[in-house]
Coordinates of C-alpha atoms in Angstrom, one line a residue:
X1 CA -10.4 201.6 170.7
X2 CA -11.4 199.9 174.0
X3 CA -14.3 197.4 173.8
X4 CA -17.8 198.9 174.3
X5 CA -19.9 197.4 177.2
X6 CA -21.8 194.8 175.0
X7 CA -18.6 193.4 173.7
X8 CA -17.2 193.2 177.3
X9 CA -20.3 191.2 178.2
X10 CA -19.6 189.0 175.2
X11 CA -16.0 188.4 176.2
X12 CA -17.3 187.4 179.7
X13 CA -19.3 184.6 178.0
X14 CA -16.3 183.1 176.3
X15 CA -14.1 180.5 178.0
X16 CA -11.5 180.9 179.5
X17 CA -12.2 184.6 180.0
X18 CA -15.4 183.8 181.8
X19 CA -13.2 182.8 184.7
X20 CA -11.8 186.3 185.2
X21 CA -13.0 188.7 187.9
X22 CA -15.0 191.8 186.9
X23 CA -11.9 193.9 187.5
X24 CA -9.6 191.7 185.5
X25 CA -12.2 191.5 182.7
X26 CA -12.5 195.3 182.5
X27 CA -8.7 195.6 182.5
X28 CA -8.5 193.1 179.7
X29 CA -11.2 194.9 177.7
X30 CA -9.1 198.2 177.9
X31 CA -6.3 196.4 176.1
X32 CA -8.4 194.8 173.3
X33 CA -9.8 196.3 170.2
X34 CA -13.0 195.6 168.2
X35 CA -12.7 195.8 164.5
X36 CA -15.1 195.2 161.6
X37 CA -14.2 193.2 158.5
X38 CA -16.1 192.9 155.2
X39 CA -16.7 189.7 153.2
X40 CA -13.5 188.7 151.3
X41 CA -11.1 190.6 153.5
X42 CA -8.0 188.7 154.7
X43 CA -7.4 188.9 158.4
X44 CA -3.9 187.5 158.0
X45 CA -2.3 185.4 155.2
X46 CA 0.2 182.5 155.0
X47 CA 3.6 183.9 156.0
X48 CA 2.3 187.0 157.8
X49 CA 3.5 188.0 161.3
X50 CA 0.5 187.4 163.7
X51 CA 0.4 190.1 166.3
X52 CA -3.0 189.4 168.0
X53 CA -5.2 186.6 169.3
X54 CA -8.5 187.1 167.4
X55 CA -11.9 186.2 168.9
X56 CA -14.9 186.2 166.7
X57 CA -17.8 188.3 168.0
X58 CA -20.0 188.1 164.9
X59 CA -19.5 186.7 161.4
X60 CA -17.6 183.7 159.9
X61 CA -13.9 183.1 159.2
X62 CA -12.5 180.5 156.8
X63 CA -9.1 179.0 157.7
X64 CA -7.1 177.5 154.7
X65 CA -3.7 175.9 154.6
X66 CA -0.7 176.4 152.3
X67 CA -2.4 174.8 149.3
X68 CA -5.7 176.6 149.8
X69 CA -7.5 173.6 151.4
X70 CA -10.1 174.6 153.9
X71 CA -9.2 173.6 157.4
X72 CA -12.1 175.0 159.3
X73 CA -15.0 177.5 159.3
X74 CA -15.1 179.5 162.5
X75 CA -18.0 181.3 164.0
X76 CA -18.8 183.4 167.1
X77 CA -16.8 182.6 170.3
X78 CA -14.1 180.8 168.3
X79 CA -10.6 182.2 168.3
X80 CA -7.7 181.9 166.0
X81 CA -4.1 183.0 165.6
X82 CA -2.9 181.4 168.8
X83 CA -0.9 178.7 167.0
X84 CA 1.5 181.3 165.5
X85 CA 1.6 183.4 168.7
X86 CA 2.4 180.5 171.0
X87 CA 5.0 179.0 168.8
X88 CA 6.6 182.3 167.8
X89 CA 6.2 181.5 164.1
X90 CA 4.8 183.2 161.0
X91 CA 1.2 182.3 160.0
X92 CA 1.1 178.8 158.5
X93 CA -2.5 179.3 157.3
X94 CA -4.7 182.1 155.9
X95 CA -7.8 183.6 157.6
X96 CA -10.5 185.0 155.3
X97 CA -13.8 186.6 156.1
X98 CA -16.7 184.7 154.6
X99 CA -19.5 186.6 156.4
X100 CA -19.3 190.2 157.6
X101 CA -17.5 190.0 160.9
X102 CA -16.7 191.9 164.1
X103 CA -13.5 190.6 165.6
X104 CA -11.9 191.2 169.0
X105 CA -8.1 191.7 168.7
X106 CA -6.1 190.8 171.8
X107 CA -2.5 191.8 171.6
X108 CA 0.1 189.1 172.0
X109 CA 1.6 190.7 175.1
X110 CA -1.8 190.8 176.7
X111 CA -2.4 187.1 176.0
X112 CA 1.0 186.1 177.4
X113 CA 0.4 188.1 180.5
X114 CA -2.9 186.3 181.0
X115 CA -1.3 182.9 180.5
X116 CA 1.3 183.8 183.1
X117 CA -1.1 185.2 185.7
X118 CA -4.4 183.4 185.2
X119 CA -4.4 179.6 185.8
X120 CA -7.5 178.9 183.8
X121 CA -6.2 180.8 180.8
X122 CA -2.8 179.1 181.1
X123 CA -4.5 175.6 181.2
X124 CA -6.7 176.5 178.2
X125 CA -3.8 177.4 176.0
X126 CA -1.4 174.8 177.3
X127 CA -3.9 172.2 176.0
X128 CA -3.5 173.7 172.6
X129 CA 0.2 173.0 172.5
X130 CA 1.4 169.7 171.1
X131 CA 3.1 168.3 174.2
X132 CA 1.7 164.9 175.2
X133 CA 0.5 163.9 178.5
X134 CA 3.2 163.2 181.0
X135 CA 3.5 159.5 181.9
X136 CA 3.3 158.7 185.6
X137 CA 4.8 155.8 187.6
X138 CA 2.4 153.6 189.5
X139 CA 3.7 154.8 192.8
X140 CA 2.7 158.4 191.9
X141 CA -1.0 157.5 191.4
X142 CA -3.5 158.6 194.1
X143 CA -5.0 156.1 196.4
X144 CA -8.4 156.9 194.9
X145 CA -7.2 155.6 191.6
X146 CA -6.1 152.2 192.9
X147 CA -8.5 151.4 195.8
X148 CA -11.4 149.0 195.7
X149 CA -14.5 151.1 195.7
X150 CA -17.6 150.3 197.9
X151 CA -15.9 147.8 200.3
X152 CA -18.0 145.2 202.0
X153 CA -19.3 146.6 205.4
X154 CA -21.3 145.5 208.4
X155 CA -22.5 147.1 211.6
X156 CA -20.7 146.8 215.0
X157 CA -23.5 144.5 216.3
X158 CA -23.2 142.0 213.4
X159 CA -22.2 138.7 214.9
X160 CA -18.7 137.4 214.3
X161 CA -20.1 134.3 212.5
X162 CA -22.1 136.5 210.1
X163 CA -19.2 138.8 209.5
X164 CA -17.0 135.8 208.7
X165 CA -19.7 134.4 206.4
X166 CA -19.9 137.8 204.5
X167 CA -16.1 137.7 204.0
X168 CA -16.2 134.1 202.8
X169 CA -19.0 134.7 200.4
X170 CA -17.4 137.8 198.9
X171 CA -14.0 136.0 198.9
X172 CA -12.3 139.0 200.6
X173 CA -9.7 139.2 203.4
X174 CA -11.3 142.0 205.4
X175 CA -14.6 143.7 206.3
X176 CA -15.1 147.3 207.3
X177 CA -17.3 148.2 210.3
X178 CA -19.6 151.2 210.0
X179 CA -22.7 152.7 211.7
X180 CA -24.7 155.9 211.3
X181 CA -21.8 157.9 212.5
X182 CA -19.5 156.5 209.8
X183 CA -16.4 154.3 209.8
X184 CA -15.6 152.5 213.1
X185 CA -13.0 149.9 212.3
X186 CA -11.9 146.8 210.4
X187 CA -11.7 143.1 210.9
X188 CA -9.3 141.0 208.8
X189 CA -8.8 137.3 208.2
X190 CA -5.8 137.5 210.5
X191 CA -8.0 139.1 213.2
X192 CA -10.4 136.1 212.8
X193 CA -7.5 133.7 213.2
X194 CA -5.8 135.4 216.1
X195 CA -8.7 136.9 218.1
X196 CA -11.4 134.4 217.4
X197 CA -10.0 131.0 216.6
X198 CA -6.9 131.1 218.7
X199 CA -8.7 132.6 221.8
X200 CA -11.8 130.6 221.4
X201 CA -14.0 133.7 221.2
X202 CA -17.8 133.2 221.1
X203 CA -18.7 133.6 217.4
X204 CA -22.2 134.6 218.3
X205 CA -20.8 137.8 219.9
X206 CA -20.7 141.2 218.1
X207 CA -17.9 141.7 215.6
X208 CA -17.1 145.0 217.5
X209 CA -15.3 142.8 220.1
X210 CA -12.6 141.7 217.7
X211 CA -12.4 144.7 215.3
X212 CA -9.4 147.0 215.1
X213 CA -10.6 150.5 216.0
X214 CA -7.4 152.5 215.9
X215 CA -6.4 151.4 212.4
X216 CA -4.4 153.4 210.0
X217 CA -6.4 155.1 207.3
X218 CA -5.6 157.3 204.3
X219 CA -7.5 159.9 202.3
X220 CA -8.3 159.4 198.6
X221 CA -5.7 161.9 197.5
X222 CA -2.8 160.1 199.3
X223 CA -0.2 158.6 197.0
X224 CA 0.2 154.9 196.4
X225 CA 3.7 155.5 197.7
X226 CA 2.2 156.3 201.1
X227 CA 0.4 152.9 201.1
X228 CA 3.6 151.0 200.2
X229 CA 5.6 152.8 203.0
X230 CA 2.9 152.3 205.7
X231 CA 2.4 148.6 204.8
X232 CA 6.1 147.9 204.9
X233 CA 6.8 150.0 208.1
X234 CA 3.8 148.7 210.1
X235 CA 3.5 145.2 208.7
X236 CA -0.1 145.6 207.7
X237 CA -2.0 144.4 204.6
X238 CA -5.2 146.5 204.6
X239 CA -5.6 150.3 204.7
X240 CA -9.1 151.8 204.6
X241 CA -9.6 154.9 202.5
X242 CA -11.6 157.4 204.5
X243 CA -12.8 161.0 203.9
X244 CA -14.1 162.6 207.1
X245 CA -16.1 159.8 208.7
X246 CA -17.1 158.1 205.4
X247 CA -15.5 154.9 204.2
X248 CA -14.8 155.3 200.4
X249 CA -12.7 152.2 199.7
X250 CA -9.9 150.0 200.8
X251 CA -6.4 149.2 199.5
X252 CA -4.9 145.8 200.2
X253 CA -1.5 144.1 199.5
X254 CA -3.4 142.2 196.8
X255 CA -4.4 145.4 195.1
X256 CA -0.8 146.6 195.0
X257 CA 0.6 143.2 193.9
X258 CA -2.0 143.0 191.1
X259 CA -1.3 146.6 189.9
X260 CA 2.4 146.1 190.0
X261 CA 2.3 142.8 188.3
X262 CA -0.4 143.7 185.7
X263 CA 1.0 144.6 182.3
X264 CA 0.0 143.8 178.8
X265 CA 3.1 141.6 178.6
X266 CA 1.9 139.6 181.6
X267 CA -1.5 139.0 180.1
X268 CA 0.0 138.1 176.7
X269 CA 2.2 135.5 178.5
X270 CA -0.7 134.0 180.4
X271 CA -2.9 133.9 177.2
X272 CA -0.1 132.4 175.2
X273 CA 0.4 129.6 177.7
X274 CA -3.4 128.9 178.2
X275 CA -4.4 125.3 177.8
X276 CA -8.0 126.1 176.8
X277 CA -10.4 128.9 176.3
X278 CA -11.5 128.9 180.0
X279 CA -8.0 129.5 181.3
X280 CA -7.5 132.2 178.6
X281 CA -10.8 133.9 179.7
X282 CA -9.5 134.3 183.2
X283 CA -6.6 136.3 181.8
X284 CA -8.6 138.4 179.4
X285 CA -11.1 139.2 182.1
X286 CA -8.4 141.5 183.6
X287 CA -8.2 143.7 180.4
X288 CA -10.6 146.3 181.9
X289 CA -8.3 146.8 184.9
X290 CA -5.3 147.0 182.5
X291 CA -7.1 149.7 180.6
X292 CA -7.6 151.7 183.8
X293 CA -4.0 151.3 184.7
X294 CA -2.8 152.3 181.3
X295 CA -5.0 155.4 181.2
X296 CA -4.1 156.4 184.8
X297 CA -0.4 156.1 184.1
X298 CA -0.7 158.6 181.2
X299 CA -0.1 156.4 178.2
X300 CA -1.1 157.8 174.8
X301 CA -4.4 156.4 173.4
X302 CA -2.7 154.7 170.4
X303 CA -0.3 152.9 172.8
X304 CA -3.1 151.7 175.0
X305 CA -5.3 150.4 172.2
X306 CA -2.2 148.7 170.6
X307 CA -1.3 146.9 173.8
X308 CA -4.9 145.8 174.3
X309 CA -5.1 144.6 170.7
X310 CA -1.9 142.6 171.2
X311 CA -3.7 140.5 173.7
X312 CA -6.6 139.7 171.3
X313 CA -4.0 138.8 168.6
X314 CA -2.3 136.4 171.0
X315 CA -5.6 134.9 172.0
X316 CA -6.4 134.3 168.4
X317 CA -3.1 132.7 167.6
X318 CA -3.2 130.5 170.7
X319 CA -6.8 129.3 169.8
X320 CA -5.6 128.5 166.3
X321 CA -2.8 126.4 167.8
X322 CA -5.2 124.7 170.2
X323 CA -7.6 124.0 167.3
X324 CA -4.8 122.4 165.2
X325 CA -3.8 120.3 168.2
X326 CA -7.3 119.0 168.4
X327 CA -8.2 118.7 164.7
X328 CA -4.8 117.9 163.3
X329 CA -2.6 119.9 160.9
X330 CA -4.4 122.0 158.3
X331 CA -4.8 120.2 154.9
X332 CA -3.8 123.3 153.0
X333 CA -2.3 126.7 153.9
X334 CA -4.7 129.3 155.3
X335 CA -4.6 132.8 156.8
X336 CA -6.7 134.2 159.6
X337 CA -7.2 137.9 159.4
X338 CA -8.9 140.4 161.7
X339 CA -10.8 143.5 160.6
X340 CA -12.7 146.2 162.6
X341 CA -11.0 147.6 165.6
X342 CA -8.7 144.6 166.0
X343 CA -7.6 144.9 162.4
X344 CA -6.7 148.5 163.0
X345 CA -5.1 147.7 166.4
X346 CA -7.5 150.1 168.1
X347 CA -9.4 147.9 170.6
X348 CA -10.5 149.6 173.7
X349 CA -12.7 148.6 176.7
X350 CA -15.5 146.9 174.7
X351 CA -15.3 145.0 171.4
X352 CA -16.9 142.3 169.4
X353 CA -14.9 140.1 167.0
X354 CA -14.6 140.7 163.2
X355 CA -12.5 138.1 161.3
X356 CA -12.2 136.0 158.3
X357 CA -10.2 133.1 156.7
X358 CA -8.5 133.1 153.3
X359 CA -7.8 129.5 152.2
X360 CA -5.3 128.3 149.6
X361 CA -6.8 127.8 146.1
X362 CA -5.6 124.2 146.5
X363 CA -8.4 123.5 149.0
X364 CA -10.9 120.8 148.1
X365 CA -14.5 120.2 149.1
X366 CA -13.2 117.4 151.3
X367 CA -11.0 120.0 153.2
X368 CA -13.9 122.4 154.0
X369 CA -15.3 120.6 157.1
X370 CA -11.8 121.0 158.7
X371 CA -11.8 124.8 158.3
X372 CA -15.4 125.0 159.4
X373 CA -14.5 123.2 162.7
X374 CA -11.3 125.4 163.1
X375 CA -13.3 128.6 162.6
X376 CA -16.0 127.5 165.0
X377 CA -13.4 126.6 167.6
X378 CA -11.6 129.9 167.4
X379 CA -14.7 132.1 167.2
X380 CA -16.3 130.4 170.1
X381 CA -13.1 130.6 172.1
X382 CA -12.8 134.3 171.4
X383 CA -16.5 134.7 172.5
X384 CA -15.6 133.0 175.8
X385 CA -12.8 135.4 176.3
X386 CA -15.0 138.4 176.0
X387 CA -14.7 139.2 172.3
X388 CA -18.3 138.4 171.7
X389 CA -19.7 137.1 168.4
X390 CA -20.3 139.8 165.7
X391 CA -24.0 140.6 165.5
X392 CA -23.6 140.9 161.7
X393 CA -21.8 137.5 161.6
X394 CA -18.8 139.0 160.0
X395 CA -16.7 136.1 161.3
X396 CA -14.7 133.2 159.9
X397 CA -17.4 130.9 161.3
X398 CA -19.7 132.3 158.5
X399 CA -19.0 130.3 155.3
X400 CA -19.2 133.6 153.3
X401 CA -16.0 134.8 155.1
X402 CA -14.2 131.5 154.9
X403 CA -13.3 131.1 151.2
X404 CA -10.4 130.3 148.9
X405 CA -8.1 133.1 147.7
X406 CA -9.7 133.3 144.2
X407 CA -13.1 133.9 145.8
X408 CA -11.7 136.7 147.9
X409 CA -10.2 138.2 144.9
X410 CA -13.6 138.1 143.2
X411 CA -15.2 139.7 146.3
X412 CA -12.9 142.7 146.1
X413 CA -13.2 143.0 142.4
X414 CA -17.0 142.9 142.6
X415 CA -17.2 145.5 145.3
X416 CA -15.0 147.9 143.4
X417 CA -16.8 147.4 140.0
X418 CA -20.3 147.6 141.5
X419 CA -20.2 149.8 144.6
X420 CA -23.8 149.3 145.8
X421 CA -24.6 150.1 149.5
X422 CA -23.7 146.6 150.7
X423 CA -20.5 146.6 148.7
X424 CA -19.6 150.0 150.3
X425 CA -20.2 148.7 153.8
X426 CA -18.3 145.4 153.2
X427 CA -15.4 147.2 151.6
X428 CA -15.2 149.6 154.5
X429 CA -14.8 146.7 156.9
X430 CA -12.5 144.5 154.7
X431 CA -10.1 147.4 153.8
X432 CA -9.1 147.2 157.5
X433 CA -8.0 143.6 157.3
X434 CA -4.7 142.6 159.0
X435 CA -3.1 139.1 159.1
X436 CA -3.1 137.5 162.5
X437 CA -2.0 133.8 162.0
X438 CA -1.1 131.6 159.1
X439 CA 0.4 132.1 155.6
X440 CA 0.7 135.8 155.0
X441 CA 1.5 135.3 151.3
X442 CA -2.2 134.7 150.8
X443 CA -2.8 138.4 151.6
X444 CA 0.1 140.4 150.4
X445 CA -0.5 140.3 146.6
X446 CA -4.3 140.6 147.0
X447 CA -3.9 143.6 149.2
X448 CA -1.6 145.3 146.8
X449 CA -3.8 144.6 143.8
X450 CA -7.0 145.7 145.6
X451 CA -5.5 149.1 146.7
X452 CA -4.4 149.7 143.1
X453 CA -7.7 148.9 141.6
X454 CA -9.7 150.8 144.2
X455 CA -7.7 154.0 143.9
X456 CA -7.9 153.8 140.0
X457 CA -11.7 153.6 140.1
X458 CA -13.0 157.1 140.7
X459 CA -16.7 155.9 140.9
X460 CA -15.9 153.4 143.7
X461 CA -13.8 156.0 145.6
X462 CA -16.6 158.5 145.3
X463 CA -19.1 156.0 146.7
X464 CA -16.7 155.1 149.5
X465 CA -16.3 158.8 150.4
X466 CA -20.1 159.2 150.5
X467 CA -20.4 156.2 152.7
X468 CA -17.7 157.5 155.0
X469 CA -19.5 160.8 155.4
X470 CA -22.6 159.2 156.9
X471 CA -21.0 159.3 160.3
X472 CA -21.0 163.0 161.3
X473 CA -19.4 164.7 164.4
X474 CA -22.0 165.7 167.0
X475 CA -22.2 169.4 166.1
X476 CA -25.4 171.5 166.1
X477 CA -26.3 175.0 165.2
X478 CA -23.4 177.4 165.4
X479 CA -21.2 174.3 165.8
X480 CA -22.1 173.7 169.4
X481 CA -22.2 170.1 170.8
X482 CA -25.3 168.2 169.7
X483 CA -26.4 165.3 172.0
X484 CA -28.6 162.3 171.3
X485 CA -32.2 163.6 171.5
X486 CA -34.1 160.5 172.7
X487 CA -33.8 156.9 173.9
X488 CA -31.5 155.3 176.5
X489 CA -28.6 157.6 175.7
X490 CA -30.6 160.9 175.6
X491 CA -28.5 164.0 176.2
X492 CA -25.2 162.0 175.6
X493 CA -22.5 162.1 173.0
X494 CA -21.6 158.9 171.1
X495 CA -17.8 159.0 171.2
X496 CA -17.6 156.0 169.0
X497 CA -19.9 156.5 166.0
X498 CA -19.9 160.3 166.1
X499 CA -16.4 160.7 167.5
X500 CA -13.8 158.1 166.6
X501 CA -15.5 156.5 163.6
X502 CA -15.6 159.7 161.4
X503 CA -11.8 159.9 161.8
X504 CA -11.4 156.2 161.1
X505 CA -13.4 156.6 157.9
X506 CA -11.3 159.6 156.8
X507 CA -8.1 157.5 157.4
X508 CA -9.5 154.7 155.2
X509 CA -10.3 157.2 152.4
X510 CA -6.7 158.5 152.5
X511 CA -5.5 154.9 152.3
X512 CA -7.6 154.2 149.2
X513 CA -6.7 157.4 147.5
X514 CA -3.0 157.2 148.2
X515 CA -2.6 153.4 148.0
X516 CA -1.2 153.5 151.5
X517 CA -0.6 150.2 153.5
X518 CA -1.2 150.9 157.2
X519 CA -4.4 149.7 158.8
X520 CA -4.1 151.8 162.0
X521 CA -6.0 155.1 161.7
X522 CA -3.3 157.3 163.2
X523 CA -0.6 155.6 161.1
X524 CA -2.8 156.1 158.0
X525 CA -3.0 159.9 158.6
X526 CA 0.7 160.1 159.3
X527 CA 1.4 158.1 156.1
X528 CA -0.8 160.5 154.1
X529 CA 1.1 163.5 155.5
X530 CA 4.5 161.9 154.8
X531 CA 3.5 161.0 151.3
X532 CA 2.5 164.6 150.6
X533 CA -1.0 163.4 150.0
X534 CA -2.5 165.3 153.0
X535 CA -1.2 168.8 153.8
X536 CA 0.9 169.1 156.9
X537 CA -1.3 171.7 158.5
X538 CA -4.5 169.8 157.8
X539 CA -3.0 166.5 158.9
X540 CA -1.6 168.0 162.1
X541 CA -5.0 169.4 163.0
X542 CA -6.7 166.1 162.3
X543 CA -4.2 164.2 164.4
X544 CA -4.6 166.6 167.3
X545 CA -8.4 166.3 167.0
X546 CA -8.3 162.5 166.8
X547 CA -5.9 162.3 169.8
X548 CA -8.3 164.4 171.9
X549 CA -11.5 162.5 170.9
X550 CA -9.8 159.1 171.4
X551 CA -8.3 160.0 174.7
X552 CA -11.6 161.4 176.0
X553 CA -13.2 158.1 175.1
X554 CA -10.6 156.0 176.9
X555 CA -10.7 158.2 180.0
X556 CA -14.5 157.9 180.0
X557 CA -14.3 154.1 179.8
X558 CA -11.7 154.0 182.5
X559 CA -13.9 156.1 184.8
X560 CA -16.8 153.7 184.2
X561 CA -14.7 150.7 185.0
X562 CA -13.5 152.3 188.2
X563 CA -17.2 153.0 189.1
X564 CA -18.0 149.3 188.6
X565 CA -19.9 149.9 185.4
X566 CA -19.5 148.3 182.0
X567 CA -17.4 150.5 179.7
X568 CA -19.2 152.2 176.9
X569 CA -19.1 155.0 174.4
X570 CA -21.8 157.4 175.5
X571 CA -20.7 160.4 177.5
X572 CA -22.8 163.1 179.2
X573 CA -21.1 166.4 178.1
X574 CA -22.3 168.0 181.3
X575 CA -19.8 165.8 183.2
X576 CA -17.0 167.7 181.4
X577 CA -15.5 171.1 182.4
X578 CA -16.0 174.2 180.2
X579 CA -12.4 173.7 179.2
X580 CA -12.9 170.1 178.1
X581 CA -16.2 170.8 176.3
X582 CA -14.6 173.7 174.5
X583 CA -11.7 171.7 173.1
X584 CA -13.8 168.6 172.4
X585 CA -16.1 170.9 170.3
X586 CA -13.1 172.3 168.5
X587 CA -11.9 168.8 167.7
X588 CA -15.2 167.9 166.2
X589 CA -15.1 171.1 164.1
X590 CA -11.8 170.0 162.7
X591 CA -13.1 166.6 161.8
X592 CA -16.3 168.1 160.2
X593 CA -14.1 170.4 158.2
X594 CA -11.9 167.6 156.9
X595 CA -15.0 165.7 156.0
X596 CA -16.2 168.6 154.0
X597 CA -12.8 168.9 152.3
X598 CA -12.8 165.2 151.3
X599 CA -16.4 165.5 150.1
X600 CA -15.6 168.4 147.9
X601 CA -12.5 166.8 146.5
X602 CA -10.2 169.2 148.3
X603 CA -9.1 166.9 151.1
X604 CA -5.8 165.8 149.6
X605 CA -3.0 167.2 147.6
X606 CA -2.9 166.4 143.9

């Protein structure tokens, strides 16, 4: 039967149907059906043909996979069934009522018609499909993505001398002229040379006398291709970006050259050839702009963080080489390892350093000052390059984390046998270790033995699970988004500690339980699926959720960098569209559900 008025109003409050006109909403309601279900009833089971998209009006639905592992608990305004409908497949999961429910059933034909005719609905369900973001070439970016924001400006009556001084102080090759009416013109270094120096103009006169007023401008939505063509055709090197009468930014040949030349390979090359930490720091200072470019050109989050981590790895190895050149060859074999985000190859726009040294058991007391000096040289060099010292001193410069192999073996054995809170914290960090430079044989056997011992100790694994579940996704009542309540980041989401970290922790647990070798979070989840240790349905959902959360975090950091801000992890959810908030919430629900499954012992296959 058609939906009664209260349910029509409810449907109008659910995205993306809230974008429909009143007439379209009424027409949709006539094609939908409201149906009541009792606790314990199955809406559809694994292998069933799914004929409707189902929206929960009241009640609660449990979704389980092919081995009866809970994937999610859905409440009002959540929908399900779209996976099978959109892929033309039989149900790959089971939906069971866990609290008396009223469900709105939308026939498949009705859903497909909406997707075809309503852009907002099409966008909503396209996002649920597994296709990745389409990569874009640099030339297809918009001018607004490449331009230098907030260009240096002066008024028309500013003296030529003062305008030249402003350009010199800012180390720029042009200055834009504006007044209360908006953008008026531009003066470049070439103008200063040709119109002032060559003609002997009075430098105390107004800059308006030498500015170019009929200059070419572009809007922020123009393509970088347009800039390239205009610069080549007209022989110019500066194009102001104007919207109406407002100057928004400027694009120069330097911007284009930097963007075209910038790549992770270029930064790796420059770092690898650096003669000291200062030279290296000038290259690593460009990492934020590299992040912006990698995000804007549509690279996947795991590709971006891998490329950025490669630069940190190269910096570490180069500093080790420079240290040995200064201190002499190491007296015994050693291995430098990274943990934290570098160890997992997941570095983004902001990162401290987490590292350690494993020394050969042949080391003597007389050798220790050498490794102390080496560790200090490398850690201080990394700090100079923007990988600031770890606040918790989890670095090789701390003697505790610069020890012979036998001591490291004792560390891991002790943490596993007596998993107190400190042991849990340290083990969480150290299970992300990855060799960077030196003798890797010092790690291989220790790593293998540690994984075997950890997975065999159920008490240790239980403590590690409990520790991992301390980081919870930001979900409140009825599983809506829950923001930080007070302090500097009030009303924001922490996309690191409440977004990415919970998935990182889950990946680490799967690694311990399955004795898996990858350190990277996404690779850990994929390995757990491939090993049959994590169900394909649950694993696919977790990967999709992780991809969305990690991508949102990188896009947020890129937008901060473009706005001239320091990249961070705190996002105001009101800056997102209804579409983005809805899917981010769904992603957090998946993570929360997988945490619950791990906590109850149902998170993996037997």
